[in-house]
């Protein structure tokens, strides 16, 4: 691919990615002032990976985790955010959602030069599959960050969706503990008063 | 530092960092719908580094550039964004601004465990000094991204602040060209019709 055409493709992708800043999540900012968008959420998560690297196992490559988190939500440009705790929370992880996200990945990563598009799509699929150490740790962080936002903002989506302690444990705690067990022990103690 | 105290300090920092999502920049989103905030800007720039890595010199470590870009604007939590093109654009890089940003860095990175705080403050200072290959490339990307937003949104801050082609060249072009000369050649051709 000629250099100019390569840059055209790269900027088609980078300009399209800008739309992630307009995808709203169920979770609010820490100060509760407004819903968080998926662009700033992706930044915050990458910062989580940088700061909480010492919670990861020795087999985790933090630089790969950061890259994974930078791109993990791009499919939401087409599909939107599918909250874990919402009334239609069953949609999270449903076959329809998975199929729609695969179509979105095809379109969005397909904007890039082929070598980059294939590499980033594979990285996103690795995140989604949550099997490798890097993906498992990335998923743990993706579950921790909204917990902290809810805790700091006085309940957030736990209040909105009347989440019980058992639901938090099964929907969130199990996933955090899988990649960062010591971190979940600490977070669990922090949230206990809220669910007491 | 005991493990619990370390996590307390890390989350004090991560929760404080959330405030960067409420710092507004002069630049808008690509669709012109609203001002961009510095949190989502930091995400977009890290994505720029990931995608445009092949524009960097062989002596640039993209993983360090990404880390640098994730933290490069945190001082704005205290100081706010200081636009390049604004009417009071002289404030950009002034001694007062530099001193205020140094105090902000002291406070914000000071929330972290000492080892992490010192390492990230050093990384931020390296970015600010713009002397190492990593910092020079990171600065180039920080200048390119608003150019693309202005171009896509029909003028943006160029229109607001009546920026001339010569000002764009001296305030922006020189810095992009320093770290990514081929990229500036391509961008310059793209923006030429706007300033014709």
Coordinates of C-alpha atoms in Angstrom, one line a residue:
Chain A
X1 CA 0.0 0.0 0.0
X2 CA 1.4 3.4 -1.0
X3 CA 2.3 5.7 1.9
X4 CA -0.4 8.2 1.2
X5 CA -3.1 5.6 0.9
X6 CA -1.9 4.0 4.2
X7 CA -2.3 7.3 6.0
X8 CA -5.7 7.8 4.4
X9 CA -6.8 4.4 5.8
X10 CA -5.3 5.1 9.2
X11 CA -7.0 8.5 9.6
X12 CA -10.3 7.1 8.3
X13 CA -10.1 4.7 11.3
X14 CA -8.8 7.4 13.8
X15 CA -11.6 9.8 12.8
X16 CA -14.2 7.1 13.0
X17 CA -12.9 6.1 16.5
X18 CA -13.7 9.7 17.6
X19 CA -17.4 8.6 17.7
X20 CA -16.6 6.4 20.8
X21 CA -16.6 9.7 22.8
X22 CA -20.4 9.9 22.1
X23 CA -21.3 6.4 23.3
X24 CA -22.7 6.7 26.8
X25 CA -22.4 4.1 29.5
X26 CA -24.7 3.4 32.4
X27 CA -21.9 4.3 34.8
X28 CA -21.3 7.9 35.8
X29 CA -18.2 9.9 36.5
X30 CA -16.8 9.5 40.0
X31 CA -18.4 12.8 41.0
X32 CA -21.8 11.5 39.6
X33 CA -22.2 14.6 37.4
X34 CA -23.0 12.8 34.1
X35 CA -22.8 9.4 32.4
X36 CA -19.3 8.3 31.4
X37 CA -18.6 7.9 27.7
X38 CA -16.7 4.9 26.3
X39 CA -13.8 6.9 25.0
X40 CA -12.8 8.4 28.4
X41 CA -13.7 5.1 30.0
X42 CA -11.1 3.4 27.7
X43 CA -8.5 6.0 28.8
X44 CA -9.2 5.5 32.4
X45 CA -8.9 1.7 32.0
X46 CA -5.6 2.0 30.3
X47 CA -4.4 4.2 33.2
X48 CA -5.7 1.5 35.6
X49 CA -3.5 -1.1 33.8
X50 CA -0.5 1.2 34.1
X51 CA -1.0 1.8 37.8
X52 CA -2.3 -1.6 38.9
X53 CA 0.3 -3.6 36.9
X54 CA 1.6 -5.1 40.2
X55 CA -1.7 -6.9 40.6
X56 CA -1.2 -8.9 37.4
X57 CA 0.4 -12.3 37.3
X58 CA 4.0 -12.6 36.1
X59 CA 2.7 -14.0 32.7
X60 CA 0.9 -10.7 31.9
X61 CA 2.4 -8.2 29.4
X62 CA 1.1 -4.9 30.6
X63 CA 1.9 -3.1 27.3
X64 CA -0.4 -5.6 25.5
X65 CA -3.1 -5.1 28.2
X66 CA -2.9 -1.4 27.6
X67 CA -3.3 -1.8 23.8
X68 CA -6.2 -4.2 24.4
X69 CA -8.0 -1.7 26.6
X70 CA -7.5 1.2 24.2
X71 CA -9.4 -0.7 21.5
X72 CA -11.7 -3.0 23.6
X73 CA -14.9 -0.9 23.3
X74 CA -14.6 0.4 19.7
X75 CA -17.4 -2.0 18.5
X76 CA -19.7 0.1 20.7
X77 CA -19.6 2.8 18.0
X78 CA -22.1 0.5 16.1
X79 CA -23.6 -1.5 18.9
X80 CA -23.7 0.9 21.9
X81 CA -22.8 0.0 25.5
X82 CA -24.6 -3.1 26.9
X83 CA -24.7 -2.6 30.6
X84 CA -24.1 -5.6 32.9
X85 CA -26.7 -4.5 35.5
X86 CA -29.5 -3.1 33.4
X87 CA -33.1 -4.4 33.3
X88 CA -32.3 -5.9 29.9
X89 CA -29.0 -7.1 31.3
X90 CA -29.6 -10.5 29.6
X91 CA -28.5 -8.8 26.4
X92 CA -24.9 -8.6 27.8
X93 CA -23.2 -11.6 26.2
X94 CA -26.2 -12.7 24.2
X95 CA -25.8 -14.4 20.8
X96 CA -27.4 -11.3 19.2
X97 CA -24.9 -8.9 20.9
X98 CA -21.9 -11.1 20.1
X99 CA -23.0 -11.2 16.4
X100 CA -23.6 -7.5 16.2
X101 CA -20.2 -6.8 17.8
X102 CA -18.5 -9.1 15.3
X103 CA -20.0 -7.2 12.4
X104 CA -18.9 -3.9 14.0
X105 CA -15.4 -5.2 14.4
X106 CA -15.4 -6.2 10.8
X107 CA -16.4 -2.7 9.7
X108 CA -14.3 -0.6 12.1
X109 CA -11.0 -2.5 12.1
X110 CA -11.6 -3.0 8.3
X111 CA -11.0 0.7 7.9
X112 CA -7.3 0.2 8.7
X113 CA -4.6 -1.0 6.4
X114 CA -5.0 -4.8 6.2
X115 CA -2.0 -5.7 8.4
X116 CA -3.1 -3.3 11.2
X117 CA -6.7 -4.2 10.9
X118 CA -6.1 -7.9 11.2
X119 CA -3.7 -7.5 14.2
X120 CA -6.1 -5.2 16.1
X121 CA -9.1 -7.3 15.4
X122 CA -7.2 -10.4 16.7
X123 CA -6.3 -8.4 19.8
X124 CA -10.0 -7.4 20.3
X125 CA -11.1 -11.1 19.8
X126 CA -8.5 -12.1 22.4
X127 CA -10.0 -9.7 24.8
X128 CA -13.5 -10.9 24.1
X129 CA -12.5 -14.6 24.5
X130 CA -11.0 -13.8 28.0
X131 CA -8.8 -16.9 27.9
X132 CA -5.2 -15.6 27.8
X133 CA -3.6 -14.1 30.9
X134 CA -3.5 -10.6 29.2
X135 CA -7.2 -10.7 28.4
X136 CA -8.2 -12.1 31.8
X137 CA -6.4 -9.3 33.5
X138 CA -7.8 -6.7 31.1
X139 CA -11.3 -8.0 31.8
X140 CA -10.7 -7.7 35.6
X141 CA -9.8 -4.0 35.3
X142 CA -12.9 -3.5 33.0
X143 CA -15.0 -4.8 35.9
X144 CA -13.2 -2.9 38.7
X145 CA -13.4 0.6 37.3
X146 CA -17.3 0.9 37.4
X147 CA -17.3 -0.5 40.9
X148 CA -15.0 2.3 42.0
X149 CA -17.2 4.9 40.2
X150 CA -20.4 3.5 41.9
X151 CA -18.7 3.5 45.3
X152 CA -17.4 7.0 44.9
X153 CA -20.7 8.4 43.5
X154 CA -22.8 6.9 46.3
X155 CA -24.3 3.8 44.5
X156 CA -24.6 4.6 40.8
X157 CA -25.9 1.7 38.7
X158 CA -26.2 -0.5 41.9
X159 CA -28.9 1.9 43.0
X160 CA -30.4 2.4 39.6
X161 CA -30.8 -1.3 38.9
X162 CA -31.2 -2.5 42.6
X163 CA -28.2 -4.7 42.4
X164 CA -27.8 -7.2 45.3
X165 CA -24.5 -8.2 46.9
X166 CA -25.0 -11.7 45.4
X167 CA -25.4 -10.2 41.9
X168 CA -22.3 -8.0 42.3
X169 CA -20.4 -11.1 43.3
X170 CA -21.6 -13.2 40.4
X171 CA -21.6 -10.6 37.6
X172 CA -18.5 -8.6 38.7
X173 CA -16.6 -10.2 41.6
X174 CA -15.9 -13.5 40.0
X175 CA -14.4 -11.8 36.9
X176 CA -12.2 -9.4 38.9
X177 CA -11.0 -12.3 41.1
X178 CA -10.1 -14.4 38.1
X179 CA -7.4 -11.9 36.9
X180 CA -6.6 -10.0 40.1
X181 CA -7.6 -12.0 43.2
X182 CA -5.9 -9.8 45.7
X183 CA -7.5 -6.7 44.1
X184 CA -11.0 -8.2 44.5
X185 CA -10.3 -9.0 48.2
X186 CA -9.5 -5.4 48.7
X187 CA -12.4 -4.1 46.6
X188 CA -14.9 -6.5 48.3
X189 CA -14.0 -5.1 51.7
X190 CA -14.4 -1.6 50.4
X191 CA -17.9 -2.2 49.0
X192 CA -19.2 -4.3 51.9
X193 CA -20.6 -1.4 53.9
X194 CA -22.7 -0.3 50.9
X195 CA -24.4 -3.7 50.7
X196 CA -24.6 -4.2 54.5
Chain B
X1 CA 4.4 0.1 52.0
X2 CA 1.8 -2.5 53.1
X3 CA -0.3 -3.9 50.3
X4 CA -3.6 -2.3 51.5
X5 CA -2.0 1.1 51.9
X6 CA -0.5 0.8 48.4
X7 CA -3.9 0.1 46.9
X8 CA -5.4 3.0 48.9
X9 CA -2.8 5.3 47.3
X10 CA -3.2 3.9 43.8
X11 CA -7.0 4.4 44.0
X12 CA -6.7 7.8 45.4
X13 CA -4.8 8.6 42.3
X14 CA -7.1 6.7 39.9
X15 CA -10.2 8.4 41.4
X16 CA -8.6 11.8 41.2
X17 CA -7.6 11.2 37.6
X18 CA -11.3 10.8 36.8
X19 CA -11.6 14.6 37.1
X20 CA -9.7 14.9 33.8
X21 CA -12.9 13.9 32.1
X22 CA -14.4 17.2 33.2
X23 CA -11.6 19.4 31.8
X24 CA -12.8 20.9 28.5
X25 CA -10.5 21.7 25.6
X26 CA -10.9 24.4 22.9
X27 CA -11.1 21.7 20.3
X28 CA -14.4 19.9 19.6
X29 CA -15.2 16.4 18.7
X30 CA -14.7 15.5 15.0
X31 CA -18.5 15.9 14.5
X32 CA -18.4 19.4 16.1
X33 CA -21.1 18.5 18.6
X34 CA -19.3 19.6 21.8
X35 CA -15.9 20.5 23.2
X36 CA -13.6 17.5 23.7
X37 CA -12.5 16.7 27.3
X38 CA -8.9 16.0 28.2
X39 CA -9.6 12.4 29.3
X40 CA -11.1 11.3 26.0
X41 CA -8.4 13.3 24.2
X42 CA -5.7 11.3 26.1
X43 CA -7.4 8.1 24.9
X44 CA -7.6 9.2 21.3
X45 CA -3.9 10.2 21.4
X46 CA -2.8 6.9 22.8
X47 CA -4.8 5.3 19.9
X48 CA -3.0 7.7 17.5
X49 CA 0.4 6.4 18.8
X50 CA -0.7 2.8 18.4
X51 CA -1.9 3.3 14.8
X52 CA 0.7 5.8 13.6
X53 CA 3.7 3.9 15.1
X54 CA 5.2 3.5 11.7
X55 CA 5.6 7.3 11.4
X56 CA 8.0 7.2 14.4
X57 CA 11.8 6.9 14.1
X58 CA 13.5 3.6 14.8
X59 CA 14.7 5.0 18.2
X60 CA 11.1 5.5 19.5
X61 CA 9.6 3.1 21.9
X62 CA 5.8 3.2 21.2
X63 CA 4.9 1.5 24.5
X64 CA 6.6 4.4 26.4
X65 CA 4.9 6.9 24.1
X66 CA 1.5 5.4 24.9
X67 CA 2.2 5.6 28.6
X68 CA 3.4 9.2 28.2
X69 CA 0.3 10.2 26.4
X70 CA -2.0 8.5 29.0
X71 CA -0.6 10.8 31.7
X72 CA 0.5 13.9 29.7
X73 CA -2.5 16.0 30.5
X74 CA -3.2 15.0 34.2
X75 CA -1.9 18.4 35.4
X76 CA -4.8 20.0 33.7
X77 CA -7.0 18.8 36.6
X78 CA -5.5 21.7 38.5
X79 CA -4.5 24.1 35.8
X80 CA -7.1 23.6 33.0
X81 CA -6.3 23.3 29.3
X82 CA -4.2 26.2 27.9
X83 CA -5.1 26.4 24.2
X84 CA -2.5 27.1 21.6
X85 CA -4.6 29.3 19.4
X86 CA -6.7 31.2 22.0
X87 CA -6.7 35.0 22.4
X88 CA -4.6 34.6 25.6
X89 CA -2.5 32.0 23.8
X90 CA 0.6 33.6 25.2
X91 CA -0.2 31.8 28.4
X92 CA 0.7 28.5 26.6
X93 CA 4.2 27.8 27.8
X94 CA 4.5 30.9 30.0
X95 CA 6.5 30.8 33.2
X96 CA 3.3 31.1 35.2
X97 CA 1.8 28.1 33.4
X98 CA 4.9 26.0 33.7
X99 CA 5.1 26.7 37.5
X100 CA 1.4 25.9 38.0
X101 CA 1.8 22.7 36.1
X102 CA 4.8 21.7 38.2
X103 CA 2.8 22.3 41.4
X104 CA -0.1 20.2 39.9
X105 CA 2.3 17.4 39.0
X106 CA 3.7 17.4 42.6
X107 CA 0.2 17.1 44.0
X108 CA -1.3 14.6 41.6
X109 CA 1.6 12.2 41.1
X110 CA 2.2 12.6 44.8
X111 CA -1.0 10.7 45.5
X112 CA 0.6 7.5 44.3
X113 CA 3.0 5.2 46.1
X114 CA 6.4 6.9 46.0
X115 CA 8.0 4.6 43.5
X116 CA 5.2 5.0 41.0
X117 CA 4.7 8.7 41.6
X118 CA 8.4 9.4 41.0
X119 CA 8.4 7.3 37.8
X120 CA 5.3 8.8 36.3
X121 CA 6.4 12.3 37.2
X122 CA 9.7 11.7 35.5
X123 CA 7.8 10.4 32.4
X124 CA 5.6 13.6 32.4
X125 CA 8.6 15.8 32.8
X126 CA 10.3 14.0 29.9
X127 CA 7.1 14.7 27.8
X128 CA 7.2 18.4 28.8
X129 CA 10.9 18.8 28.0
X130 CA 10.3 17.4 24.5
X131 CA 14.0 16.4 24.0
X132 CA 14.0 12.6 23.9
X133 CA 12.8 10.8 20.7
X134 CA 9.8 9.3 22.6
X135 CA 8.7 12.8 23.9
X136 CA 9.3 14.5 20.5
X137 CA 7.0 11.9 18.8
X138 CA 4.4 12.1 21.5
X139 CA 4.3 15.9 21.1
X140 CA 3.9 15.5 17.3
X141 CA 0.8 13.4 17.9
X142 CA -0.6 15.9 20.4
X143 CA -0.4 18.5 17.7
X144 CA -1.8 16.4 14.9
X145 CA -5.0 15.3 16.6
X146 CA -6.6 18.8 17.0
X147 CA -5.7 19.5 13.4
X148 CA -7.7 16.5 12.2
X149 CA -10.6 17.5 14.5
X150 CA -10.6 21.1 13.1
X151 CA -10.4 19.8 9.5
X152 CA -13.2 17.3 10.0
X153 CA -15.5 19.8 11.9
X154 CA -15.1 22.5 9.3
X155 CA -12.6 24.8 11.0
X156 CA -13.0 24.5 14.7
X157 CA -10.5 26.6 16.7
X158 CA -8.9 27.9 13.4
X159 CA -12.2 29.7 12.8
X160 CA -12.8 30.7 16.4
X161 CA -9.4 32.2 16.8
X162 CA -8.9 33.3 13.1
X163 CA -5.7 31.3 12.8
X164 CA -3.6 32.0 9.7
X165 CA -1.7 29.5 7.7
X166 CA 1.6 31.0 9.0
X167 CA 0.4 30.6 12.6
X168 CA -0.6 27.0 12.0
X169 CA 2.8 26.4 10.5
X170 CA 4.7 28.0 13.4
X171 CA 2.6 26.8 16.3
X172 CA 1.7 23.4 15.0
X173 CA 3.5 22.3 11.8
X174 CA 7.0 22.8 13.2
X175 CA 6.2 20.5 16.2
X176 CA 4.5 17.8 14.1
X177 CA 7.4 17.9 11.6
X178 CA 10.0 17.5 14.3
X179 CA 8.8 14.1 15.4
X180 CA 6.9 12.9 12.3
X181 CA 8.1 14.7 9.1
X182 CA 6.3 12.5 6.6
X183 CA 3.1 12.9 8.6
X184 CA 3.3 16.6 8.5
X185 CA 3.8 16.6 4.7
X186 CA 0.6 14.6 4.4
X187 CA -1.4 16.7 6.9
X188 CA -0.1 20.0 5.3
X189 CA -1.5 18.9 2.0
X190 CA -4.8 18.0 3.6
X191 CA -5.3 21.3 5.3
X192 CA -4.0 23.5 2.4
X193 CA -7.5 23.9 0.8
X194 CA -8.9 25.3 4.1
X195 CA -6.3 28.0 4.3
X196 CA -6.3 28.7 0.5

